[in-house]
C-alpha atoms as a printed R data frame, in Angstrom:
    type eleno elety resid chain resno      x      y       z
1   ATOM     1    CA   MET     A     1 61.144 58.662  70.148
2   ATOM     2    CA   ARG     A     2 61.369 62.644  72.423
3   ATOM     3    CA   LYS     A     3 63.169 62.553  75.457
4   ATOM     4    CA   PRO     A     4 60.762 63.557  77.420
5   ATOM     5    CA   ILE     A     5 58.118 60.050  77.388
6   ATOM     6    CA   TRP     A     6 61.908 58.018  77.287
7   ATOM     7    CA   GLY     A     7 61.902 59.878  80.199
8   ATOM     8    CA   ALA     A     8 58.339 58.413  81.334
9   ATOM     9    CA   VAL     A     9 60.193 55.274  80.142
10  ATOM    10    CA   ALA     A    10 62.717 55.399  82.340
11  ATOM    11    CA   LEU     A    11 60.554 56.509  85.465
12  ATOM    12    CA   MET     A    12 58.697 54.080  84.902
13  ATOM    13    CA   MET     A    13 61.167 50.881  84.502
14  ATOM    14    CA   LEU     A    14 63.280 52.534  86.985
15  ATOM    15    CA   VAL     A    15 60.396 52.311  90.489
16  ATOM    16    CA   SER     A    16 60.146 48.266  88.946
17  ATOM    17    CA   ALA     A    17 62.979 48.018  89.244
18  ATOM    18    CA   GLY     A    18 63.274 49.785  92.768
19  ATOM    19    CA   ILE     A    19 60.920 48.277  93.790
20  ATOM    20    CA   GLY     A    20 61.918 43.828  92.620
21  ATOM    21    CA   LEU     A    21 65.536 45.299  94.498
22  ATOM    22    CA   LEU     A    22 64.632 46.532  97.561
23  ATOM    23    CA   ALA     A    23 61.584 43.159  97.741
24  ATOM    24    CA   GLY     A    24 64.880 40.865  97.367
25  ATOM    25    CA   ARG     A    25 64.227 39.757  94.096
26  ATOM    26    CA   LEU     A    26 60.605 38.143  94.522
27  ATOM    27    CA   LEU     A    27 60.167 38.380  90.855
28  ATOM    28    CA   ILE     A    28 63.043 36.222  90.398
29  ATOM    29    CA   LYS     A    29 62.829 31.906  90.974
30  ATOM    30    CA   PRO     A    30 65.376 30.164  91.907
31  ATOM    31    CA   ALA     A    31 67.122 27.406  89.190
32  ATOM    32    CA   GLY     A    32 65.576 24.023  90.330
33  ATOM    33    CA   HIS     A    33 62.037 26.116  92.053
34  ATOM    34    CA   SER     A    34 61.029 27.569  88.835
35  ATOM    35    CA   GLU     A    35 57.792 26.534  87.257
36  ATOM    36    CA   GLN     A    36 58.938 25.680  84.143
37  ATOM    37    CA   ALA     A    37 61.114 23.317  86.364
38  ATOM    38    CA   LEU     A    38 61.615 19.482  85.140
39  ATOM    39    CA   GLY     A    39 62.058 16.264  87.180
40  ATOM    40    CA   THR     A    40 65.920 15.229  88.059
41  ATOM    41    CA   SER     A    41 64.154 12.441  86.502
42  ATOM    42    CA   ALA     A    42 63.386 14.524  83.404
43  ATOM    43    CA   VAL     A    43 66.941 15.078  83.467
44  ATOM    44    CA   PRO     A    44 68.769 13.335  79.750
45  ATOM    45    CA   ALA     A    45 71.527 11.289  79.463
46  ATOM    46    CA   TRP     A    46 73.691 13.644  76.389
47  ATOM    47    CA   MET     A    47 72.674 16.706  78.941
48  ATOM    48    CA   VAL     A    48 74.671 14.563  81.935
49  ATOM    49    CA   GLU     A    49 77.438 14.082  80.165
50  ATOM    50    CA   ASP     A    50 77.727 17.530  78.044
51  ATOM    51    CA   MET     A    51 78.077 18.499  81.659
52  ATOM    52    CA   ARG     A    52 80.818 16.349  82.943
53  ATOM    53    CA   GLU     A    53 82.992 17.290  79.043
54  ATOM    54    CA   ARG     A    54 82.739 21.098  80.497
55  ATOM    55    CA   LEU     A    55 84.244 20.392  84.001
56  ATOM    56    CA   ASP     A    56 87.662 19.114  84.818
57  ATOM    57    CA   THR     A    57 88.147 15.536  85.406
58  ATOM    58    CA   SER     A    58 88.778 15.712  89.154
59  ATOM    59    CA   LEU     A    59 84.979 17.463  88.868
60  ATOM    60    CA   ARG     A    60 82.833 15.296  86.212
61  ATOM    61    CA   SER     A    61 81.850 11.975  87.974
62  ATOM    62    CA   ARG     A    62 80.599 14.429  91.061
63  ATOM    63    CA   VAL     A    63 78.287 14.721  88.254
64  ATOM    64    CA   MET     A    64 74.803 12.856  88.258
65  ATOM    65    CA   PRO     A    65 70.801 13.875  87.288
66  ATOM    66    CA   ASP     A    66 69.414 14.574  90.895
67  ATOM    67    CA   ARG     A    67 72.485 17.583  90.563
68  ATOM    68    CA   ILE     A    68 71.338 18.717  87.492
69  ATOM    69    CA   HIS     A    69 68.813 21.671  86.858
70  ATOM    70    CA   VAL     A    70 66.339 21.540  83.723
71  ATOM    71    CA   MET     A    71 63.715 24.003  82.977
72  ATOM    72    CA   THR     A    72 62.026 24.908  79.104
73  ATOM    73    CA   LEU     A    73 62.746 28.192  77.825
74  ATOM    74    CA   PRO     A    74 60.138 30.363  76.463
75  ATOM    75    CA   THR     A    75 59.154 30.333  72.564
76  ATOM    76    CA   VAL     A    76 59.766 34.263  70.892
77  ATOM    77    CA   THR     A    77 57.378 33.578  69.048
78  ATOM    78    CA   GLN     A    78 53.839 32.311  68.387
79  ATOM    79    CA   ASN     A    79 54.144 31.138  65.238
80  ATOM    80    CA   GLN     A    80 56.204 28.199  67.532
81  ATOM    81    CA   SER     A    81 54.247 24.215  67.210
82  ATOM    82    CA   ALA     A    82 53.039 23.511  70.593
83  ATOM    83    CA   SER     A    83 54.608 19.577  69.160
84  ATOM    84    CA   GLN     A    84 57.686 21.422  68.613
85  ATOM    85    CA   PRO     A    85 60.453 21.099  71.101
86  ATOM    86    CA   VAL     A    86 61.248 24.030  73.359
87  ATOM    87    CA   ASP     A    87 65.126 25.333  74.088
88  ATOM    88    CA   LEU     A    88 66.308 24.210  77.927
89  ATOM    89    CA   ALA     A    89 69.064 25.189  80.147
90  ATOM    90    CA   GLY     A    90 70.044 22.940  82.893
91  ATOM    91    CA   SER     A    91 72.047 24.447  85.541
92  ATOM    92    CA   LEU     A    92 74.954 22.258  88.666
93  ATOM    93    CA   THR     A    93 76.297 23.355  91.303
94  ATOM    94    CA   LEU     A    94 79.056 21.592  92.820
95  ATOM    95    CA   ASP     A    95 79.826 22.597  96.818
96  ATOM    96    CA   GLY     A    96 78.590 25.661  96.366
97  ATOM    97    CA   GLU     A    97 81.285 27.011  94.401
98  ATOM    98    CA   LYS     A    98 81.497 25.503  91.358
99  ATOM    99    CA   GLY     A    99 79.092 24.636  88.872
100 ATOM   100    CA   LEU     A   100 77.648 25.246  85.166
101 ATOM   101    CA   PHE     A   101 75.036 27.642  83.410
102 ATOM   102    CA   VAL     A   102 73.931 26.005  79.437
103 ATOM   103    CA   VAL     A   103 71.525 26.686  77.248
104 ATOM   104    CA   TYR     A   104 70.350 24.120  75.057
105 ATOM   105    CA   ALA     A   105 69.097 25.573  71.578
106 ATOM   106    CA   SER     A   106 66.559 22.697  69.618
107 ATOM   107    CA   GLU     A   107 67.386 21.823  66.882
108 ATOM   108    CA   ASP     A   108 65.895 20.455  63.688
109 ATOM   109    CA   GLY     A   109 64.689 17.687  66.396
110 ATOM   110    CA   ASP     A   110 67.649 18.031  68.568
111 ATOM   111    CA   TYR     A   111 69.672 20.045  71.312
112 ATOM   112    CA   GLN     A   112 72.762 21.934  70.312
113 ATOM   113    CA   PRO     A   113 74.414 23.901  73.756
114 ATOM   114    CA   ALA     A   114 73.900 27.718  72.347
115 ATOM   115    CA   TYR     A   115 75.978 29.303  75.602
116 ATOM   116    CA   SER     A   116 77.646 28.719  79.084
117 ATOM   117    CA   LYS     A   117 78.863 29.730  82.268
118 ATOM   118    CA   ASN     A   118 81.137 27.939  84.024
119 ATOM   119    CA   GLU     A   119 79.916 29.199  87.029
120 ATOM   120    CA   PRO     A   120 76.491 28.883  90.139
121 ATOM   121    CA   LEU     A   121 73.284 29.470  88.724
122 ATOM   122    CA   PHE     A   122 72.172 31.661  91.217
123 ATOM   123    CA   SER     A   123 68.750 32.072  89.092
124 ATOM   124    CA   LEU     A   124 66.411 32.965  86.146
125 ATOM   125    CA   GLN     A   125 64.214 35.286  85.552
126 ATOM   126    CA   GLN     A   126 61.956 35.034  82.217
127 ATOM   127    CA   ALA     A   127 62.047 39.064  80.268
128 ATOM   128    CA   GLY     A   128 59.515 38.066  77.202
129 ATOM   129    CA   GLY     A   129 60.945 39.255  73.716
130 ATOM   130    CA   GLY     A   130 64.141 36.292  73.728
131 ATOM   131    CA   TYR     A   131 65.168 38.364  76.190
132 ATOM   132    CA   LEU     A   132 67.308 36.175  79.900
133 ATOM   133    CA   VAL     A   133 68.649 37.738  82.986
134 ATOM   134    CA   VAL     A   134 71.128 35.185  84.456
135 ATOM   135    CA   THR     A   135 72.166 35.732  87.738
136 ATOM   136    CA   THR     A   136 75.761 33.501  88.452
137 ATOM   137    CA   VAL     A   137 76.930 33.150  91.780
138 ATOM   138    CA   LYS     A   138 80.804 32.506  92.865
139 ATOM   139    CA   PRO     A   139 83.477 32.600  95.752
140 ATOM   140    CA   ALA     A   140 85.529 35.807  96.389
141 ATOM   141    CA   SER     A   141 88.332 37.083  98.369
142 ATOM   142    CA   HIS     A   142 85.791 38.539 100.592
143 ATOM   143    CA   GLY     A   143 82.638 35.831 100.179
144 ATOM   144    CA   GLN     A   144 80.782 36.252  96.918
145 ATOM   145    CA   GLU     A   145 79.407 38.079  94.795
146 ATOM   146    CA   ARG     A   146 76.966 37.957  92.010
147 ATOM   147    CA   THR     A   147 76.720 38.157  88.019
148 ATOM   148    CA   LEU     A   148 73.948 39.636  85.873
149 ATOM   149    CA   TYR     A   149 74.141 38.064  82.355
150 ATOM   150    CA   VAL     A   150 71.482 38.771  79.842
151 ATOM   151    CA   LEU     A   151 70.814 36.631  77.253
152 ATOM   152    CA   ARG     A   152 69.112 37.781  74.620
153 ATOM   153    CA   LYS     A   153 67.177 35.085  71.622
154 ATOM   154    CA   THR     A   154 67.842 36.045  67.611
155 ATOM   155    CA   SER     A   155 67.857 34.308  64.250
156 ATOM   156    CA   SER     A   156 71.874 33.748  64.835
157 ATOM   157    CA   GLY     A   157 71.687 32.485  68.453
158 ATOM   158    CA   TYR     A   158 71.408 32.802  71.756
159 ATOM   159    CA   GLN     A   159 73.707 36.034  73.088
160 ATOM   160    CA   GLU     A   160 75.086 37.168  75.425
161 ATOM   161    CA   VAL     A   161 73.976 41.272  75.468
162 ATOM   162    CA   TRP     A   162 75.265 42.895  78.877
163 ATOM   163    CA   SER     A   163 76.471 41.775  81.431
164 ATOM   164    CA   GLY     A   164 77.230 43.735  85.582
165 ATOM   165    CA   VAL     A   165 77.331 43.182  89.063
166 ATOM   166    CA   ALA     A   166 73.726 41.606  91.078
167 ATOM   167    CA   ALA     A   167 75.537 41.523  94.250
168 ATOM   168    CA   TYR     A   168 78.766 42.488  95.906
169 ATOM   169    CA   ARG     A   169 80.568 42.556  99.476
170 ATOM   170    CA   HIS     A   170 83.749 43.852 100.613
171 ATOM   171    CA   LYS     A   171 84.941 44.593 105.022
172 ATOM   172    CA   GLN     A   172 87.115 47.099 104.824
173 ATOM   173    CA   GLY     A   173 87.130 47.663 108.698
174 ATOM   174    CA   GLU     A   174 85.131 48.129 110.709
175 ATOM   175    CA   THR     A   175 82.308 48.670 107.820
176 ATOM   176    CA   THR     A   176 81.557 46.729 105.444
177 ATOM   177    CA   GLU     A   177 80.680 48.021 101.523
178 ATOM   178    CA   LEU     A   178 77.458 46.647 100.105
179 ATOM   179    CA   LEU     A   179 76.626 46.885  96.154
180 ATOM   180    CA   ASP     A   180 73.365 45.348  94.646
181 ATOM   181    CA   GLY     A   181 71.825 45.562  91.692
182 ATOM   182    CA   THR     A   182 68.718 44.938  89.813
183 ATOM   183    CA   VAL     A   183 67.545 45.577  86.375
184 ATOM   184    CA   GLN     A   184 64.305 45.520  84.531
185 ATOM   185    CA   ILE     A   185 63.463 45.293  80.981
186 ATOM   186    CA   ASP     A   186 60.821 46.300  78.509
187 ATOM   187    CA   PRO     A   187 60.804 43.650  75.525
188 ATOM   188    CA   ARG     A   188 58.301 45.799  73.142
189 ATOM   189    CA   ARG     A   189 60.605 49.284  73.251
190 ATOM   190    CA   HIS     A   190 64.634 46.642  73.886
191 ATOM   191    CA   THR     A   191 65.432 49.206  76.785
192 ATOM   192    CA   MET     A   192 66.809 48.568  80.326
193 ATOM   193    CA   ILE     A   193 67.693 49.919  83.278
194 ATOM   194    CA   TYR     A   194 69.935 49.019  85.246
195 ATOM   195    CA   PHE     A   195 68.745 49.594  89.237
196 ATOM   196    CA   GLN     A   196 72.572 50.383  91.550
197 ATOM   197    CA   LEU     A   197 71.705 50.468  95.224
198 ATOM   198    CA   GLU     A   198 74.817 51.671  97.109
199 ATOM   199    CA   ARG     A   199 75.555 50.793 101.141
200 ATOM   200    CA   THR     A   200 77.391 51.007 103.959
201 ATOM   201    CA   LEU     A   201 77.370 49.446 107.700
202 ATOM   202    CA   ASP     A   202 79.056 49.584 110.517
203 ATOM   203    CA   GLN     A   203 79.963 46.849 112.678
204 ATOM   204    CA   THR     A   204 76.070 46.189 113.740
205 ATOM   205    CA   GLY     A   205 74.938 46.677 110.195
206 ATOM   206    CA   PHE     A   206 72.602 49.901 110.651
207 ATOM   207    CA   SER     A   207 73.202 51.632 107.964
208 ATOM   208    CA   LEU     A   208 76.201 55.011 107.513
209 ATOM   209    CA   MET     A   209 75.088 55.654 103.751
210 ATOM   210    CA   GLU     A   210 72.759 54.835 101.648
211 ATOM   211    CA   LYS     A   211 73.292 55.572  97.137
212 ATOM   212    CA   SER     A   212 71.371 54.570  94.761
213 ATOM   213    CA   SER     A   213 71.722 55.095  90.644
214 ATOM   214    CA   TYR     A   214 71.064 53.486  87.503
215 ATOM   215    CA   GLU     A   215 71.443 53.528  83.521
216 ATOM   216    CA   LEU     A   216 69.000 53.837  81.053
217 ATOM   217    CA   LEU     A   217 70.141 51.662  77.910
218 ATOM   218    CA   ARG     A   218 68.823 50.724  74.805
219 ATOM   219    CA   TYR     A   219 69.673 47.530  72.076
220 ATOM   220    CA   ASN     A   220 71.334 48.373  69.446
221 ATOM   221    CA   GLU     A   221 71.158 45.436  66.484
222 ATOM   222    CA   ARG     A   222 74.206 45.802  64.920
223 ATOM   223    CA   SER     A   223 76.626 45.163  68.229
224 ATOM   224    CA   ASN     A   224 73.946 43.332  69.281
225 ATOM   225    CA   ARG     A   225 74.698 44.192  72.968
226 ATOM   226    CA   PHE     A   226 72.785 47.178  75.706
227 ATOM   227    CA   GLU     A   227 74.040 50.299  75.594
228 ATOM   228    CA   LYS     A   228 73.675 53.613  76.920
């Protein structure tokens, strides 16, 4: 594709990404509040047991069905029968600091763990084309950090194809450094924009500096990664 066309695609994706970031991630639904979320009564016993096994023994007794949110994942192709089980994702948060996010793929009438992160889930976005944007949150010395993970369902299963910073907060003396990041994926062209907004705030919260930037990345079929 010629560079002018790539430039136009990047501009459109950048505008969308910027609007999504400045609007407060309205397009990304928090786990447990998604339209695809199932009730706690639908949490299968095998998922509860699998999540228990993934945690330290001191935490396993606290893993109960009412603490787990189950979400259905979209089908990648239109050939999938309506009666065929869909893939599932489960999330668990304990004390706001410890947690799990696990993707379970449906295989021959059974579910197998296909991807996991030992981090609490902040949000899950279904980007189309088999892409999922997972945002997790973890404690840091200066507060909390959020991390973006882009997953793609391929013929060989779910793979992490990119990761980056979603949010970062660090206090330095009398100022606070903030970094917010978001992604916008075009599943038809297999391209992605990573948009960042950096800010420096004074003690009153007044913005002393703002700087935005973006990266256009393309999916590499050989490496199964989004690359510059």
